[in-house]
Short mmCIF file of C-alpha atoms in Angstrom, two decimals:
data_model
loop_
_atom_site.label_atom_id
_atom_site.label_comp_id
_atom_site.label_asym_id
_atom_site.label_seq_id
_atom_site.Cartn_x
_atom_site.Cartn_y
_atom_site.Cartn_z
CA MET A 1 5.48 16.02 31.12
CA GLY A 2 2.42 15.75 28.87
CA LYS A 3 3.55 12.35 27.61
CA LEU A 4 4.11 11.11 31.18
CA THR A 5 0.63 12.27 32.17
CA SER A 6 -0.99 10.53 29.19
CA MET A 7 0.88 7.30 29.98
CA LEU A 8 -0.26 7.48 33.61
CA GLY A 9 -3.84 8.00 32.47
CA LEU A 10 -3.50 5.05 30.11
CA LEU A 11 -2.22 2.87 32.97
CA LEU A 12 -5.33 3.67 35.00
CA THR A 13 -7.89 3.35 32.20
CA HIS A 14 -6.39 0.82 29.75
CA PRO A 15 -3.70 -1.21 31.57
CA LEU A 16 -3.29 -3.74 28.72
CA GLU A 17 -2.64 -0.93 26.25
CA PHE A 18 -0.18 0.59 28.71
CA ARG A 19 1.72 -2.71 28.78
CA THR A 20 1.80 -2.82 24.98
CA LEU A 21 3.23 0.68 24.73
CA VAL A 22 5.85 -0.05 27.39
CA GLN A 23 6.90 -3.16 25.45
CA PHE A 24 7.11 -1.10 22.27
CA TYR A 25 9.26 1.63 23.82
CA LEU A 26 11.54 -0.91 25.56
CA TYR A 27 12.02 -3.55 22.88
CA HIS A 28 11.28 -1.95 19.51
CA GLU A 29 14.53 -0.25 18.67
CA ALA A 30 15.15 1.63 15.44
CA LYS A 31 16.97 -0.58 12.96
CA ARG A 32 19.08 2.29 11.72
CA ASP A 33 20.40 5.64 12.95
CA ILE A 34 20.77 7.90 9.92
CA THR A 35 22.77 10.41 12.00
CA ALA A 36 25.53 7.89 12.79
CA GLN A 37 28.93 8.56 11.22
CA GLN A 38 29.02 5.28 9.31
CA GLU A 39 25.63 6.07 7.72
CA HIS A 40 26.64 9.47 6.32
CA PRO A 41 27.69 8.20 2.85
CA THR A 42 24.17 6.86 2.20
CA SER A 43 21.96 9.03 4.43
CA GLY A 44 23.65 12.34 3.54
CA TRP A 45 23.45 13.54 7.14
CA ASP A 46 26.86 15.20 6.82
CA ARG A 47 25.39 17.72 4.33
CA THR A 48 23.42 20.71 5.65
CA SER A 49 20.99 20.51 2.73
CA MET A 50 20.15 16.84 3.35
CA ARG A 51 19.76 17.39 7.09
CA ARG A 52 17.16 20.03 6.22
CA CYS A 53 15.41 17.50 3.96
CA TRP A 54 15.21 15.03 6.85
CA GLU A 55 13.70 17.83 8.96
CA PHE A 56 11.12 18.47 6.24
CA LEU A 57 10.25 14.76 6.28
CA ASP A 58 9.58 14.88 10.03
CA LEU A 59 7.47 18.02 9.63
CA THR A 60 5.32 16.80 6.72
CA SER A 61 4.91 13.08 7.33
CA ARG A 62 2.56 11.85 10.04
CA SER A 63 3.41 8.17 9.75
CA PHE A 64 6.03 7.42 7.09
CA ALA A 65 9.07 9.25 8.50
CA ALA A 66 10.11 6.48 10.90
CA VAL A 67 9.82 3.60 8.41
CA ILE A 68 11.56 5.61 5.67
CA LYS A 69 14.58 6.19 7.93
CA GLU A 70 14.91 2.44 8.56
CA LEU A 71 15.27 1.52 4.88
CA GLU A 72 18.66 0.06 4.00
CA GLY A 73 21.49 1.94 2.31
CA ASP A 74 20.66 4.78 -0.05
CA LEU A 75 17.02 3.72 -0.24
CA ALA A 76 16.21 5.82 2.85
CA ARG A 77 17.55 9.02 1.30
CA THR A 78 15.98 8.22 -2.08
CA ILE A 79 12.51 7.58 -0.65
CA CYS A 80 12.82 10.65 1.56
CA MET A 81 13.35 12.81 -1.54
CA TYR A 82 10.60 10.96 -3.42
CA TYR A 83 8.17 11.68 -0.58
CA LEU A 84 9.09 15.37 -0.37
CA ILE A 85 8.64 15.85 -4.13
CA MET A 86 5.19 14.26 -4.00
CA ARG A 87 4.31 16.35 -0.94
CA GLY A 88 5.38 19.54 -2.73
CA LEU A 89 3.30 18.66 -5.78
CA ASP A 90 0.29 17.82 -3.60
CA THR A 91 0.64 21.10 -1.69
CA ILE A 92 0.31 23.13 -4.88
CA GLU A 93 -2.62 21.03 -6.13
CA ASP A 94 -4.51 21.33 -2.81
CA ASP A 95 -4.06 25.11 -2.43
CA MET A 96 -7.37 26.68 -3.44
CA THR A 97 -5.91 30.22 -3.17
CA ILE A 98 -3.79 29.74 -6.30
CA PRO A 99 -5.71 30.78 -9.47
CA ASP A 100 -6.16 27.97 -11.98
CA GLU A 101 -4.38 29.86 -14.76
CA LYS A 102 -1.28 30.02 -12.55
CA LYS A 103 -1.63 26.56 -11.04
CA GLN A 104 -1.91 24.68 -14.35
CA PRO A 105 1.56 25.48 -15.81
CA ILE A 106 3.26 24.95 -12.44
CA LEU A 107 1.65 21.53 -11.97
CA ARG A 108 2.36 20.36 -15.51
CA GLN A 109 6.00 21.46 -15.35
CA PHE A 110 6.69 20.33 -11.80
CA HIS A 111 9.00 17.46 -12.88
CA GLU A 112 11.18 20.02 -14.69
CA LEU A 113 11.06 22.58 -11.87
CA THR A 114 12.13 19.85 -9.43
CA VAL A 115 15.54 19.67 -11.12
CA THR A 116 15.89 23.40 -11.88
CA PRO A 117 18.59 24.81 -9.55
CA GLY A 118 17.37 27.60 -7.30
CA TRP A 119 13.63 27.11 -7.95
CA ASN A 120 11.15 27.60 -5.13
CA PHE A 121 7.52 28.67 -4.78
CA THR A 122 6.41 31.54 -2.56
CA GLU A 123 2.75 32.03 -3.53
CA ASN A 124 0.97 29.49 -1.35
CA GLY A 125 -1.83 30.76 0.85
CA PRO A 126 -0.85 31.61 4.46
CA ASP A 127 -2.94 28.74 5.83
CA GLU A 128 -1.38 26.04 3.65
CA LYS A 129 0.25 23.78 6.23
CA ASP A 130 3.22 22.62 4.11
CA ARG A 131 4.02 25.95 2.45
CA HIS A 132 7.41 26.04 4.23
CA LEU A 133 8.48 23.06 2.10
CA LEU A 134 7.93 25.00 -1.12
CA LEU A 135 9.50 28.17 0.29
CA GLU A 136 12.78 26.23 0.61
CA TYR A 137 12.23 23.93 -2.35
CA HIS A 138 15.61 24.90 -3.82
CA ILE A 139 17.12 22.67 -1.10
CA ILE A 140 15.01 19.76 -2.36
CA VAL A 141 16.18 20.50 -5.91
CA GLU A 142 19.82 20.40 -4.79
CA GLU A 143 19.44 16.97 -3.21
CA VAL A 144 17.32 15.52 -6.03
CA ASN A 145 20.11 16.32 -8.46
CA ARG A 146 22.47 14.27 -6.27
CA LEU A 147 20.37 11.09 -6.58
CA ALA A 148 21.66 8.14 -8.56
CA PRO A 149 20.47 8.35 -12.22
CA GLN A 150 18.37 5.16 -12.01
CA TYR A 151 16.40 6.59 -9.07
CA LYS A 152 16.13 10.10 -10.46
CA THR A 153 14.69 8.82 -13.76
CA VAL A 154 11.96 6.82 -12.00
CA ILE A 155 10.99 9.67 -9.65
CA LEU A 156 10.73 12.28 -12.41
CA ASP A 157 8.74 9.90 -14.63
CA ILE A 158 6.21 9.24 -11.86
CA CYS A 159 6.10 12.95 -11.02
CA GLN A 160 5.24 13.79 -14.64
CA LYS A 161 2.42 11.23 -14.73
CA MET A 162 1.01 12.36 -11.40
CA GLU A 163 1.20 16.08 -12.11
CA ASN A 164 -0.85 15.77 -15.29
CA GLY A 165 -3.56 13.79 -13.52
CA MET A 166 -3.66 16.31 -10.66
CA ALA A 167 -3.75 19.23 -13.10
CA ASP A 168 -6.77 17.73 -14.87
CA TYR A 169 -8.71 17.37 -11.60
CA ALA A 170 -7.65 20.84 -10.41
CA HIS A 171 -8.91 22.35 -13.69
CA LYS A 172 -12.27 20.59 -13.33
CA ALA A 173 -12.59 21.89 -9.79
CA ALA A 174 -11.79 25.45 -10.88
CA THR A 175 -14.15 25.27 -13.86
CA ASN A 176 -17.13 23.65 -12.12
CA GLY A 177 -16.63 25.12 -8.67
CA THR A 178 -16.21 21.65 -7.20
CA VAL A 179 -15.57 18.11 -8.39
CA TYR A 180 -17.73 15.13 -7.58
CA LEU A 181 -16.40 11.73 -8.59
CA GLU A 182 -19.33 10.15 -10.38
CA THR A 183 -18.41 6.48 -10.72
CA ILE A 184 -16.24 3.93 -8.97
CA ALA A 185 -14.09 3.90 -12.12
CA ASP A 186 -13.51 7.67 -11.70
CA TYR A 187 -12.67 7.03 -8.05
CA ASP A 188 -10.15 4.34 -9.00
CA LEU A 189 -8.55 6.65 -11.56
CA TYR A 190 -8.23 9.51 -9.08
CA CYS A 191 -6.70 7.20 -6.47
CA HIS A 192 -4.34 5.84 -9.12
CA TYR A 193 -3.04 9.33 -9.84
CA VAL A 194 -2.50 10.29 -6.22
CA ALA A 195 -1.44 6.93 -4.72
CA GLY A 196 -1.26 4.11 -7.27
CA LEU A 197 1.49 5.91 -9.15
CA VAL A 198 3.40 6.32 -5.89
CA GLY A 199 3.24 2.53 -5.48
CA GLU A 200 4.47 2.09 -9.04
CA GLY A 201 7.42 4.41 -8.39
CA LEU A 202 8.34 2.64 -5.17
CA THR A 203 8.24 -0.73 -6.88
CA ARG A 204 10.51 0.44 -9.68
CA ILE A 205 12.91 1.94 -7.11
CA TRP A 206 13.02 -1.36 -5.17
CA SER A 207 14.03 -3.18 -8.35
CA ALA A 208 16.51 -0.51 -9.43
CA SER A 209 18.24 -0.74 -6.04
CA GLY A 210 19.01 -4.44 -6.53
CA LYS A 211 17.53 -5.19 -3.11
CA GLU A 212 14.45 -6.69 -4.74
CA ALA A 213 14.07 -8.92 -7.78
CA SER A 214 14.16 -7.29 -11.21
CA PHE A 215 10.77 -8.81 -12.12
CA LEU A 216 9.09 -6.91 -9.27
CA CYS A 217 8.88 -3.76 -11.40
CA ASP A 218 6.56 -5.69 -13.75
CA GLN A 219 3.98 -6.24 -10.96
CA LEU A 220 2.46 -2.80 -11.35
CA GLU A 221 -1.13 -3.96 -10.95
CA LEU A 222 -0.31 -5.28 -7.48
CA ALA A 223 1.63 -2.10 -6.68
CA ASN A 224 -1.35 -0.01 -7.77
CA SER A 225 -3.66 -2.03 -5.51
CA MET A 226 -1.38 -1.37 -2.54
CA GLY A 227 -1.58 2.37 -3.20
CA LEU A 228 -5.35 2.27 -3.68
CA LEU A 229 -5.90 0.38 -0.42
CA LEU A 230 -3.99 3.06 1.52
CA GLN A 231 -5.55 6.02 -0.29
CA LYS A 232 -9.12 4.74 -0.06
CA THR A 233 -8.68 4.07 3.64
CA ASN A 234 -7.57 7.67 4.18
CA ILE A 235 -10.49 8.97 2.11
CA ILE A 236 -12.96 6.93 4.19
CA ARG A 237 -11.45 8.00 7.51
CA ASP A 238 -11.15 11.70 6.57
CA PHE A 239 -14.77 12.00 5.38
CA ARG A 240 -15.88 14.84 7.67
CA GLU A 241 -12.72 16.91 7.24
CA ASP A 242 -12.81 16.58 3.44
CA VAL A 243 -16.50 17.45 3.12
CA GLU A 244 -16.12 20.55 5.30
CA GLU A 245 -13.24 21.67 3.06
CA ARG A 246 -15.37 20.88 -0.04
CA ARG A 247 -13.29 17.93 -1.18
CA PHE A 248 -15.72 15.26 -2.37
CA PHE A 249 -13.92 11.98 -3.03
CA TRP A 250 -16.66 9.44 -2.31
CA PRO A 251 -18.10 8.36 -5.71
CA ARG A 252 -21.71 9.36 -6.32
CA GLU A 253 -22.36 5.85 -7.67
CA ILE A 254 -22.06 4.52 -4.10
CA TRP A 255 -23.95 7.17 -2.08
CA ALA A 256 -26.53 8.81 -4.36
CA LYS A 257 -28.74 5.70 -4.57
CA TYR A 258 -29.63 6.03 -0.87
CA GLY A 259 -31.49 9.32 -1.31
CA PHE A 260 -28.77 11.84 -0.45
CA ASN A 261 -28.29 14.84 -2.74
CA GLU A 262 -25.06 16.08 -1.16
CA MET A 263 -22.36 14.30 0.83
CA LYS A 264 -22.97 16.57 3.82
CA ASP A 265 -26.49 15.14 4.03
CA MET A 266 -24.99 11.98 5.50
CA TYR A 267 -24.38 13.77 8.79
CA GLU A 268 -26.87 16.63 8.56
CA LYS A 269 -30.06 14.67 7.79
CA GLY A 270 -29.66 12.34 10.75
CA ASP A 271 -30.34 9.20 8.69
CA VAL A 272 -27.62 7.20 10.43
CA GLU A 273 -28.71 3.82 9.09
CA ARG A 274 -28.48 4.74 5.41
CA ALA A 275 -25.26 6.65 6.03
CA THR A 276 -23.67 3.53 7.50
CA TRP A 277 -24.83 1.54 4.46
CA ILE A 278 -22.87 3.99 2.30
CA GLN A 279 -19.92 3.66 4.67
CA SER A 280 -20.21 -0.11 4.27
CA GLY A 281 -20.10 0.26 0.48
CA MET A 282 -16.93 2.35 0.70
CA VAL A 283 -15.22 -0.19 2.96
CA LEU A 284 -16.32 -2.98 0.61
CA ASP A 285 -14.70 -1.15 -2.29
CA ALA A 286 -11.44 -0.73 -0.35
CA LEU A 287 -11.34 -4.39 0.71
CA ARG A 288 -11.16 -5.59 -2.89
CA HIS A 289 -7.50 -4.51 -2.86
CA ALA A 290 -6.59 -6.54 0.24
CA CYS A 291 -5.60 -9.83 -1.40
CA ASP A 292 -3.56 -8.03 -4.08
CA SER A 293 -1.68 -6.26 -1.29
CA LEU A 294 -0.88 -9.59 0.35
CA ASP A 295 0.29 -10.97 -3.00
CA TYR A 296 2.60 -7.97 -3.35
CA LEU A 297 4.09 -8.48 0.11
CA ARG A 298 4.84 -12.12 -0.72
CA LEU A 299 7.16 -10.98 -3.51
CA LEU A 300 9.39 -8.88 -1.24
CA LYS A 301 12.63 -10.35 0.09
CA ASN A 302 14.38 -7.38 1.74
CA GLN A 303 13.28 -7.01 5.36
CA SER A 304 13.43 -3.20 5.52
CA VAL A 305 11.43 -2.88 2.30
CA PHE A 306 8.91 -5.42 3.59
CA VAL A 307 8.37 -3.54 6.86
CA PHE A 308 8.06 -0.25 4.96
CA CYS A 309 5.20 -1.72 2.90
CA ALA A 310 3.62 -3.97 5.53
CA VAL A 311 3.12 -1.51 8.40
CA PRO A 312 0.91 0.96 6.45
CA VAL A 313 -1.36 -1.74 4.98
CA SER A 314 -1.74 -3.43 8.39
CA MET A 315 -2.81 -0.09 9.83
CA ALA A 316 -5.12 0.44 6.87
CA MET A 317 -6.94 -2.81 7.67
CA ALA A 318 -7.23 -1.76 11.33
CA THR A 319 -8.61 1.63 10.26
CA LEU A 320 -11.17 0.04 7.93
CA ALA A 321 -12.37 -2.17 10.77
CA LEU A 322 -12.61 0.88 13.03
CA CYS A 323 -14.60 2.90 10.49
CA PHE A 324 -16.94 0.09 9.43
CA MET A 325 -20.49 0.57 10.80
CA ASN A 326 -19.17 3.38 13.03
CA PRO A 327 -21.42 6.49 12.94
CA GLU A 328 -18.77 8.51 14.82
CA MET A 329 -16.75 8.65 11.62
CA PHE A 330 -19.32 11.07 10.17
CA GLN A 331 -18.84 13.45 13.10
CA ARG A 332 -15.06 13.54 13.55
CA ASN A 333 -11.76 12.14 12.36
CA ILE A 334 -11.23 8.81 14.12
CA LYS A 335 -7.93 6.94 14.47
CA ILE A 336 -6.75 3.63 15.83
CA ARG A 337 -5.32 3.82 19.34
CA LYS A 338 -1.56 4.26 19.86
CA ALA A 339 -1.20 0.89 21.58
CA GLU A 340 -2.90 -0.85 18.66
CA ALA A 341 -0.63 0.95 16.21
CA ALA A 342 2.44 -0.05 18.26
CA GLN A 343 1.31 -3.66 18.30
CA LEU A 344 0.82 -3.64 14.52
CA ILE A 345 4.32 -2.23 14.02
CA MET A 346 5.83 -4.97 16.19
CA ARG A 347 3.84 -7.72 14.44
CA SER A 348 4.28 -6.66 10.79
CA THR A 349 7.57 -8.48 10.24
CA ASN A 350 6.65 -11.30 7.82
CA THR A 351 3.96 -12.18 5.31
CA ARG A 352 2.34 -14.83 7.48
CA GLU A 353 1.87 -12.47 10.41
CA VAL A 354 0.51 -9.70 8.18
CA ALA A 355 -1.91 -12.19 6.62
CA LEU A 356 -3.12 -13.11 10.11
CA ILE A 357 -3.58 -9.39 10.87
CA PHE A 358 -5.69 -9.03 7.72
CA ARG A 359 -7.73 -12.06 8.72
CA GLU A 360 -8.31 -10.75 12.25
CA TYR A 361 -9.65 -7.42 11.03
CA ALA A 362 -11.68 -9.06 8.25
CA ARG A 363 -13.37 -11.13 10.96
CA LYS A 364 -14.07 -8.00 12.99
CA ILE A 365 -15.64 -6.36 9.95
CA HIS A 366 -17.74 -9.45 9.25
CA HIS A 367 -18.82 -9.60 12.89
CA LYS A 368 -20.01 -5.98 12.75
CA ALA A 369 -21.86 -6.43 9.46
CA LYS A 370 -25.66 -6.26 9.67
CA PRO A 371 -27.96 -8.53 7.62
CA HIS A 372 -30.26 -5.67 6.60
CA ASP A 373 -27.32 -3.77 5.06
CA PRO A 374 -27.65 -4.02 1.23
CA ASN A 375 -23.89 -4.73 1.11
CA PHE A 376 -24.05 -7.52 3.70
CA LEU A 377 -23.61 -10.42 1.27
CA LYS A 378 -20.80 -8.74 -0.68
CA ILE A 379 -19.00 -7.79 2.54
CA SER A 380 -19.26 -11.43 3.68
CA VAL A 381 -17.83 -12.68 0.38
CA MET A 382 -14.96 -10.18 0.48
CA CYS A 383 -14.04 -11.14 4.06
CA CYS A 384 -14.17 -14.80 3.03
CA LYS A 385 -11.74 -14.09 0.18
CA ILE A 386 -9.22 -12.81 2.74
CA GLU A 387 -9.84 -15.93 4.86
CA GLN A 388 -9.34 -18.08 1.76
CA TRP A 389 -6.08 -16.33 0.86
CA CYS A 390 -4.72 -16.92 4.36
CA GLU A 391 -5.79 -20.55 4.42
CA GLN A 392 -4.39 -21.27 0.98
CA ASN A 393 -0.99 -19.72 1.67
CA PHE A 394 -0.66 -20.38 5.40
CA PRO A 395 -2.90 -23.35 6.38
CA SER A 396 -4.21 -22.97 9.90
CA PHE A 397 -3.54 -26.60 10.88
CA VAL A 398 0.21 -25.91 10.59
CA ILE A 399 1.40 -24.35 13.84
CA LEU A 400 4.69 -22.45 13.96
CA SER A 401 6.31 -21.96 17.35
CA GLU A 402 9.72 -21.76 18.99
CA ARG A 403 9.78 -25.58 19.07
CA GLY A 404 9.46 -25.68 15.30
CA ARG A 405 6.57 -26.78 13.10
CA THR A 406 3.75 -28.82 14.61
CA TYR A 407 0.24 -29.73 13.48
CA ASP A 408 -3.16 -29.25 15.07
CA SER A 409 -4.32 -32.74 16.08
CA ALA A 410 -7.96 -31.59 16.24
CA ASP A 411 -7.92 -30.61 12.56
CA LYS A 412 -8.90 -33.37 10.12
CA ARG A 413 -6.31 -32.18 7.62
CA THR A 414 -3.59 -33.26 10.04
CA ALA A 415 -4.77 -36.89 9.74
CA ILE A 416 -4.68 -36.62 5.94
CA PHE A 417 -1.20 -35.11 6.05
CA ARG A 418 0.05 -37.84 8.40
CA ALA A 419 -1.44 -40.53 6.16
CA GLU A 420 0.35 -39.06 3.14
CA GLU A 421 3.62 -38.92 5.09
CA LYS A 422 3.20 -42.59 6.04
CA ARG A 423 2.46 -43.60 2.44
CA VAL A 424 5.58 -41.84 1.16
CA ALA A 425 7.70 -43.44 3.90
CA GLU A 426 6.39 -46.92 2.97
CA ARG A 427 7.15 -46.38 -0.71
CA LEU A 428 10.64 -45.19 0.15
CA ALA A 429 11.27 -48.21 2.40
CA ALA A 430 10.14 -50.58 -0.36
CA ASP A 431 12.33 -48.95 -3.01
CA PRO A 432 14.77 -46.07 -2.28
CA ARG A 433 14.45 -45.00 -5.91
CA ASN A 434 10.97 -43.67 -5.04
CA ALA A 435 12.51 -40.85 -3.01
CA PRO A 436 11.22 -37.50 -4.31
CA LEU A 437 13.72 -35.42 -6.24
CA PRO A 438 14.78 -32.05 -4.86
CA GLN A 439 12.40 -29.40 -6.13
CA ASP A 440 15.17 -27.14 -7.33
CA LEU A 441 16.49 -29.68 -9.88
CA PHE A 442 15.86 -29.11 -13.58
CA PRO A 443 12.65 -30.88 -14.72
CA TRP A 444 14.29 -33.33 -17.13
CA GLU A 445 11.02 -35.03 -18.01
CA LEU A 446 9.55 -31.72 -19.16
CA ALA A 447 12.74 -30.96 -21.10
CA ALA A 448 12.50 -34.35 -22.84
CA TYR A 449 8.94 -33.60 -23.94
CA VAL A 450 9.95 -30.17 -25.27
CA VAL A 451 12.95 -31.53 -27.21
CA GLY A 452 10.86 -34.42 -28.56
CA ALA A 453 8.18 -32.01 -29.76
CA MET A 454 10.77 -29.85 -31.48
CA LEU A 455 12.32 -32.87 -33.25
CA LEU A 456 8.87 -34.02 -34.37
CA MET A 457 8.12 -30.58 -35.82
CA LEU A 458 11.46 -30.51 -37.66
CA GLY A 459 10.81 -33.99 -39.04
CA LEU A 460 7.35 -33.07 -40.28
CA SER A 461 8.70 -29.87 -41.87
CA ALA A 462 11.42 -31.82 -43.66
CA LEU A 463 8.87 -34.39 -44.90
CA ILE A 464 6.60 -31.65 -46.29
CA VAL A 465 9.52 -30.03 -48.12
CA TRP A 466 10.60 -33.40 -49.57
CA VAL A 467 7.06 -34.16 -50.81
CA MET A 468 6.80 -30.75 -52.43
CA LEU A 469 10.13 -31.18 -54.21
CA LYS A 470 9.37 -34.76 -55.27
CA PHE A 471 5.80 -34.57 -56.53
CA ILE A 472 5.00 -30.94 -57.41
CA PRO A 473 6.11 -30.12 -60.98
CA GLN A 474 8.68 -27.39 -61.20
CA ALA A 475 7.81 -24.35 -63.33
#
């Protein structure tokens, strides 16, 4: 009834958004039903313990549950378990009611406890929202031990790296009373521990599954950037909530130079202009990961994996555009509208469309930028880098439609392209041997150069040996 009422209100106040949501509910069907009989061998739905894990996923994940369930084959179950392990670790790290002397050994041994049959944790504070996950963690342990060895190895390795980083920050917080991140480098390192490592683990799992190329697991810098873009977006959006709970993630290097002594001063002092300059600096820092994220998406070939990665980063760009130069962010937690989220989900199906989404929101950010903002020039440059990436990889004069590929006649590059086409056609008509070779053939000319160079080196080596034997007296 509540959903019907909200949809009716949306129809009256935002009819275009209402249409978008109706389209989403009618045409965007789930690609996979993990409860179906034929999916049981890979989803594990026929086991009571795995069904409980899927319930935990729905209870703890605000946005990832749906895209995780649509992953192909055993990837869905694997990523479900990966997410729940990370959520359990994060729940212990976040719980301020656990004394540091007790928290430290649990965090640093979490990768071992995760495979210890029967282990669970009952000492979370009563207000910890995900404590139920740790109360029944023995169910997670049971299903983790059923994972394929190649997946289990990756997950436990990432868990060990992450737990040590979290334990270090938790110890600093307990020792100093609170933790301020001083520099952008400290900020990057923290985000690497809590999100970049997750991206690394996902990338290694994609490769291990065989659904993505084996070389993908070597692109860890790009995977880290994907994680940092998502984490930094969440940190920007959740500013007010984090500060009120004494979690200070914004690096002092960005905000202290504007005359604020504490992060709460940004909303208590009433200096909205300087606060938005700091906000601008945080968005600028997040945007430097945008092009790396697009490069990462270009490497993916499996559609379900692509959608899993593309939807969150598209929403991250939308959230950054919403937060940028928006003073409301300092007062409450703001989110993109449901219709906008639905539209992003429907659009995020290929690299070109995601690149266009990035470009659209980069333009919105640039449009909102103010010349008197100290970050104005850097924001402009960063938005232009996203424009440049899109233009380099998907030139705007090439138009893709249902009729096929056409070209924008108003764009001067079309005339250049047509002239080049004509020149090639004339050369081919004059001599068919001028036809370009297929690009997938072996480059014989390059091979000839390589072989020739090797023969030359062998000849020179033989000549040097002969000279030494001929003219240098033997002892």
